[in-house]
Amino acid sequence: MNNKQLERWAPWVLLALVIALWQAVCAGFSVPEFIFPAPLAIAQAMAEFAGPIAEAAWKTFWVTMVGFGLSIVVGVLLGFLVGSSRLAYAAVYPLLVAFNAVPKAAIVPILIVWFGIGIGPGILTAFLISFFPITVNMATGLATLEPELEDVLRVLGAKRRDVLIKVGLPRSMPYFFASLKVSITLAFVGTVLAEMTAGDSGIGYLMQSAGSQQRLALAFAGLVVIGAMAMAMYELFSYVEKHTTGWAHRGSQAG
């Protein structure tokens, strides 16, 4: 088995070992299901409640995608503004850092007052928790454009706008895709958080209901579904990144 095959199978082998150890610990120490369910119990819960779990997962998925789509639009535009101007960087960046430091769980009750129970808080929480990495990475990609390169382009007659659009944006694509892979996982966290607090459907609501009824296997099944959806989207962005910005990773992929 060569290195690439080993890298491809390593996560699955590690996952299988963790699941086997988990099952052995629960069985060996007779851990009650209502305290810490074994993988087999979680699998049984997923099979028993496949319909409700699928319906809740779809609701959580599209709410997350709406909030994540908003974060891409706002994050790219704001990142372009911050990264293209030193004044904007100095004025806006500290405020963004301060806003990002605010716990999003503290914002959800405010969103409930403004938008009520339902999908509104979920969409907005997914947006608020995921746009910051996109903004920061886009701004970093533009702000770190080499001064020497910019000077050469200016000598050749390029304007500041041309430099940013034709050189800065393509150069920022690796930063952009890196931010997408981080932000999509945060977006799912935001949606589930809002659903557990202010939702009437979705995986977060299902987990909250299962936990209140001491159905820990069903609650863990919700966690598995959320993890699977986040992993699938992460791999999707990794695939797109590999086939669009491979030039930025040639050195790291050598060997």
Short mmCIF file of C-alpha atoms in Angstrom, two decimals:
data_model
loop_
_atom_site.label_atom_id
_atom_site.label_comp_id
_atom_site.label_asym_id
_atom_site.label_seq_id
_atom_site.Cartn_x
_atom_site.Cartn_y
_atom_site.Cartn_z
CA MET A 1 0.00 0.00 0.00
CA ASN A 2 1.51 3.32 -1.10
CA ASN A 3 1.37 6.58 0.83
CA LYS A 4 -1.69 7.94 -1.00
CA GLN A 5 -3.72 4.81 -0.33
CA LEU A 6 -2.60 4.83 3.28
CA GLU A 7 -3.67 8.47 3.68
CA ARG A 8 -7.02 7.71 2.05
CA TRP A 9 -7.83 4.79 4.34
CA ALA A 10 -6.27 6.11 7.56
CA PRO A 11 -9.34 8.11 8.74
CA TRP A 12 -11.67 5.14 8.17
CA VAL A 13 -9.36 2.73 9.98
CA LEU A 14 -9.06 5.13 12.92
CA LEU A 15 -12.85 5.61 12.98
CA ALA A 16 -13.39 1.85 13.01
CA LEU A 17 -10.93 1.45 15.88
CA VAL A 18 -12.63 4.20 17.89
CA ILE A 19 -16.08 2.66 17.34
CA ALA A 20 -14.82 -0.80 18.30
CA LEU A 21 -13.19 0.54 21.46
CA TRP A 22 -16.34 2.52 22.28
CA GLN A 23 -18.52 -0.57 21.89
CA ALA A 24 -16.14 -2.69 23.95
CA VAL A 25 -16.05 -0.17 26.81
CA CYS A 26 -19.85 0.15 26.93
CA ALA A 27 -20.31 -3.62 26.81
CA GLY A 28 -17.48 -4.46 29.19
CA PHE A 29 -18.52 -1.98 31.89
CA SER A 30 -22.28 -2.39 31.28
CA VAL A 31 -22.77 1.34 30.78
CA PRO A 32 -26.50 2.15 30.83
CA GLU A 33 -27.87 3.39 27.50
CA PHE A 34 -29.48 6.46 29.09
CA ILE A 35 -26.03 7.60 30.26
CA PHE A 36 -23.74 6.75 27.34
CA PRO A 37 -25.17 4.66 24.50
CA ALA A 38 -23.05 2.17 22.60
CA PRO A 39 -22.59 2.45 18.82
CA LEU A 40 -24.94 -0.49 18.23
CA ALA A 41 -27.66 1.26 20.22
CA ILE A 42 -27.13 4.43 18.20
CA ALA A 43 -27.35 2.44 14.96
CA GLN A 44 -30.58 0.83 16.16
CA ALA A 45 -32.03 4.25 16.99
CA MET A 46 -31.06 5.54 13.53
CA ALA A 47 -32.81 2.57 11.91
CA GLU A 48 -35.90 2.84 14.14
CA PHE A 49 -36.34 6.58 13.65
CA ALA A 50 -34.98 6.82 10.11
CA GLY A 51 -37.99 8.79 8.84
CA PRO A 52 -38.03 11.51 11.51
CA ILE A 53 -34.23 11.78 11.45
CA ALA A 54 -34.17 12.20 7.67
CA GLU A 55 -36.89 14.85 7.81
CA ALA A 56 -35.11 16.74 10.59
CA ALA A 57 -31.75 16.44 8.79
CA TRP A 58 -33.17 17.91 5.59
CA LYS A 59 -34.64 20.85 7.51
CA THR A 60 -31.33 21.51 9.26
CA PHE A 61 -29.40 21.14 6.02
CA TRP A 62 -31.31 23.69 3.95
CA VAL A 63 -31.53 26.19 6.83
CA THR A 64 -27.76 25.88 7.22
CA MET A 65 -27.21 26.32 3.48
CA VAL A 66 -29.30 29.51 3.40
CA GLY A 67 -27.36 31.01 6.32
CA PHE A 68 -24.08 29.81 4.84
CA GLY A 69 -24.93 31.31 1.46
CA LEU A 70 -25.55 34.66 3.12
CA SER A 71 -22.23 34.38 4.93
CA ILE A 72 -20.41 33.80 1.63
CA VAL A 73 -21.97 36.88 0.01
CA VAL A 74 -21.41 39.17 3.00
CA GLY A 75 -18.02 37.66 3.86
CA VAL A 76 -16.61 38.07 0.35
CA LEU A 77 -17.89 41.63 -0.07
CA LEU A 78 -16.76 42.70 3.39
CA GLY A 79 -13.43 40.90 3.01
CA PHE A 80 -12.84 42.63 -0.33
CA LEU A 81 -13.57 46.00 1.28
CA VAL A 82 -11.35 45.38 4.30
CA GLY A 83 -8.51 43.85 2.32
CA SER A 84 -8.42 46.47 -0.43
CA SER A 85 -8.04 49.52 1.80
CA ARG A 86 -5.68 50.11 4.71
CA LEU A 87 -8.13 52.60 6.20
CA ALA A 88 -11.01 50.11 6.01
CA TYR A 89 -8.76 47.41 7.50
CA ALA A 90 -7.82 49.63 10.43
CA ALA A 91 -11.42 50.75 11.01
CA VAL A 92 -13.42 47.57 10.45
CA TYR A 93 -11.15 44.68 11.46
CA PRO A 94 -11.06 45.43 15.24
CA LEU A 95 -14.86 45.71 15.27
CA LEU A 96 -15.19 42.36 13.48
CA VAL A 97 -12.91 40.72 16.04
CA ALA A 98 -14.95 42.18 18.90
CA PHE A 99 -18.21 40.98 17.33
CA ASN A 100 -16.82 37.51 16.71
CA ALA A 101 -15.83 37.28 20.38
CA VAL A 102 -19.47 37.64 21.45
CA PRO A 103 -20.89 34.16 22.26
CA LYS A 104 -23.50 33.37 19.62
CA ALA A 105 -25.55 31.51 22.23
CA ALA A 106 -26.13 34.90 23.87
CA ILE A 107 -27.49 36.30 20.60
CA VAL A 108 -30.08 33.56 20.00
CA PRO A 109 -32.55 34.85 22.67
CA ILE A 110 -32.41 38.28 21.01
CA LEU A 111 -33.13 36.70 17.63
CA ILE A 112 -36.11 34.91 19.16
CA VAL A 113 -37.55 38.24 20.28
CA TRP A 114 -37.02 39.76 16.83
CA PHE A 115 -38.00 36.85 14.58
CA GLY A 116 -39.90 34.42 16.80
CA ILE A 117 -39.69 30.64 16.94
CA GLY A 118 -38.85 28.96 13.63
CA ILE A 119 -36.26 29.07 10.87
CA GLY A 120 -35.36 32.76 11.24
CA PRO A 121 -33.02 32.38 14.24
CA GLY A 122 -31.46 29.28 12.68
CA ILE A 123 -30.59 31.03 9.42
CA LEU A 124 -29.24 34.12 11.15
CA THR A 125 -27.22 32.17 13.71
CA ALA A 126 -25.63 30.09 10.95
CA PHE A 127 -24.81 33.31 9.14
CA LEU A 128 -23.44 35.17 12.15
CA ILE A 129 -21.20 32.34 13.25
CA SER A 130 -19.75 31.53 9.80
CA PHE A 131 -19.17 34.80 7.95
CA PHE A 132 -16.16 35.90 10.06
CA PRO A 133 -13.65 33.29 8.77
CA ILE A 134 -14.61 34.10 5.18
CA THR A 135 -14.16 37.83 5.74
CA VAL A 136 -10.82 37.42 7.50
CA ASN A 137 -9.38 35.04 4.90
CA MET A 138 -10.49 37.15 1.95
CA ALA A 139 -9.07 40.28 3.58
CA THR A 140 -5.81 38.48 4.36
CA GLY A 141 -5.45 37.23 0.80
CA LEU A 142 -5.87 40.75 -0.58
CA ALA A 143 -3.91 42.60 2.10
CA THR A 144 -0.84 40.35 1.77
CA LEU A 145 -0.40 40.96 -1.94
CA GLU A 146 3.33 41.43 -2.50
CA PRO A 147 4.25 45.14 -2.77
CA GLU A 148 6.86 44.34 -5.41
CA LEU A 149 4.27 42.65 -7.62
CA GLU A 150 1.88 45.55 -7.21
CA ASP A 151 4.66 48.04 -8.06
CA VAL A 152 5.51 46.16 -11.26
CA LEU A 153 1.87 46.09 -12.33
CA ARG A 154 1.52 49.80 -11.60
CA VAL A 155 4.56 50.52 -13.78
CA LEU A 156 2.93 48.52 -16.56
CA GLY A 157 -0.11 50.78 -16.33
CA ALA A 158 -2.45 48.75 -14.13
CA LYS A 159 -4.76 50.62 -11.82
CA ARG A 160 -5.40 49.67 -8.19
CA ARG A 161 -8.77 48.17 -9.16
CA ASP A 162 -7.17 46.07 -11.90
CA VAL A 163 -4.54 44.76 -9.50
CA LEU A 164 -7.17 43.73 -6.95
CA ILE A 165 -9.56 42.09 -9.41
CA LYS A 166 -7.13 40.44 -11.82
CA VAL A 167 -4.37 39.49 -9.37
CA GLY A 168 -5.65 39.90 -5.81
CA LEU A 169 -8.86 37.89 -6.17
CA PRO A 170 -7.29 34.86 -7.91
CA ARG A 171 -4.49 34.91 -5.33
CA SER A 172 -7.12 34.93 -2.55
CA MET A 173 -8.88 31.77 -3.78
CA PRO A 174 -6.84 29.35 -1.61
CA TYR A 175 -7.67 31.52 1.42
CA PHE A 176 -11.31 31.58 0.34
CA PHE A 177 -11.67 27.81 0.07
CA ALA A 178 -9.85 27.33 3.37
CA SER A 179 -12.39 29.64 4.99
CA LEU A 180 -15.30 27.75 3.40
CA LYS A 181 -14.14 24.47 4.95
CA VAL A 182 -14.01 26.11 8.37
CA SER A 183 -17.20 28.12 8.01
CA ILE A 184 -19.44 25.26 6.86
CA THR A 185 -18.78 23.32 10.06
CA LEU A 186 -19.48 26.45 12.12
CA ALA A 187 -22.69 27.05 10.18
CA PHE A 188 -24.03 23.63 11.20
CA VAL A 189 -23.10 24.40 14.81
CA GLY A 190 -25.04 27.67 14.62
CA THR A 191 -28.12 26.07 13.12
CA VAL A 192 -28.25 23.26 15.69
CA LEU A 193 -27.70 25.74 18.51
CA ALA A 194 -30.63 27.84 17.33
CA GLU A 195 -32.84 24.79 16.81
CA MET A 196 -32.15 23.57 20.34
CA THR A 197 -33.04 26.99 21.74
CA ALA A 198 -35.64 28.45 19.40
CA GLY A 199 -36.57 25.76 16.91
CA ASP A 200 -39.70 23.74 16.30
CA SER A 201 -38.04 21.24 13.95
CA GLY A 202 -34.63 20.09 12.72
CA ILE A 203 -31.87 17.96 14.19
CA GLY A 204 -31.28 20.35 17.09
CA TYR A 205 -34.96 20.20 18.10
CA LEU A 206 -34.92 16.40 17.75
CA MET A 207 -31.84 16.13 19.97
CA GLN A 208 -33.34 18.46 22.56
CA SER A 209 -36.55 16.42 22.65
CA ALA A 210 -34.65 13.13 22.82
CA GLY A 211 -32.45 14.40 25.64
CA SER A 212 -35.44 15.55 27.70
CA GLN A 213 -36.92 12.04 27.31
CA GLN A 214 -33.58 10.39 28.21
CA ARG A 215 -33.33 8.81 24.76
CA LEU A 216 -29.59 9.32 24.52
CA ALA A 217 -29.20 6.90 21.63
CA LEU A 218 -31.50 9.06 19.50
CA ALA A 219 -29.69 12.21 20.60
CA PHE A 220 -26.34 10.68 19.62
CA ALA A 221 -27.88 9.63 16.31
CA GLY A 222 -28.56 13.31 15.68
CA LEU A 223 -24.93 14.09 16.42
CA VAL A 224 -23.81 11.43 13.95
CA VAL A 225 -26.05 12.88 11.23
CA ILE A 226 -24.77 16.42 11.83
CA GLY A 227 -21.18 15.20 11.72
CA ALA A 228 -21.84 13.30 8.48
CA MET A 229 -23.42 16.32 6.79
CA ALA A 230 -20.60 18.63 7.86
CA MET A 231 -17.99 16.12 6.72
CA ALA A 232 -19.71 15.70 3.34
CA MET A 233 -19.73 19.46 2.72
CA TYR A 234 -16.11 19.75 3.88
CA GLU A 235 -15.09 17.07 1.39
CA LEU A 236 -17.09 18.78 -1.35
CA PHE A 237 -15.22 22.05 -0.84
CA SER A 238 -11.92 20.16 -0.64
CA TYR A 239 -12.70 18.53 -4.00
CA VAL A 240 -13.58 21.85 -5.62
CA GLU A 241 -10.50 23.48 -4.09
CA LYS A 242 -8.24 20.71 -5.39
CA HIS A 243 -9.56 21.09 -8.92
CA THR A 244 -9.58 24.90 -9.03
CA THR A 245 -6.58 26.01 -6.97
CA GLY A 246 -4.24 23.04 -7.34
CA TRP A 247 -1.51 25.44 -8.41
CA ALA A 248 -1.38 26.79 -4.85
CA HIS A 249 -0.67 23.35 -3.35
CA ARG A 250 1.82 21.86 -5.79
CA GLY A 251 4.71 22.24 -3.36
CA SER A 252 2.90 20.59 -0.46
CA GLN A 253 1.68 17.72 -2.66
CA ALA A 254 5.12 16.82 -3.91
CA GLY A 255 6.17 13.37 -2.82
#
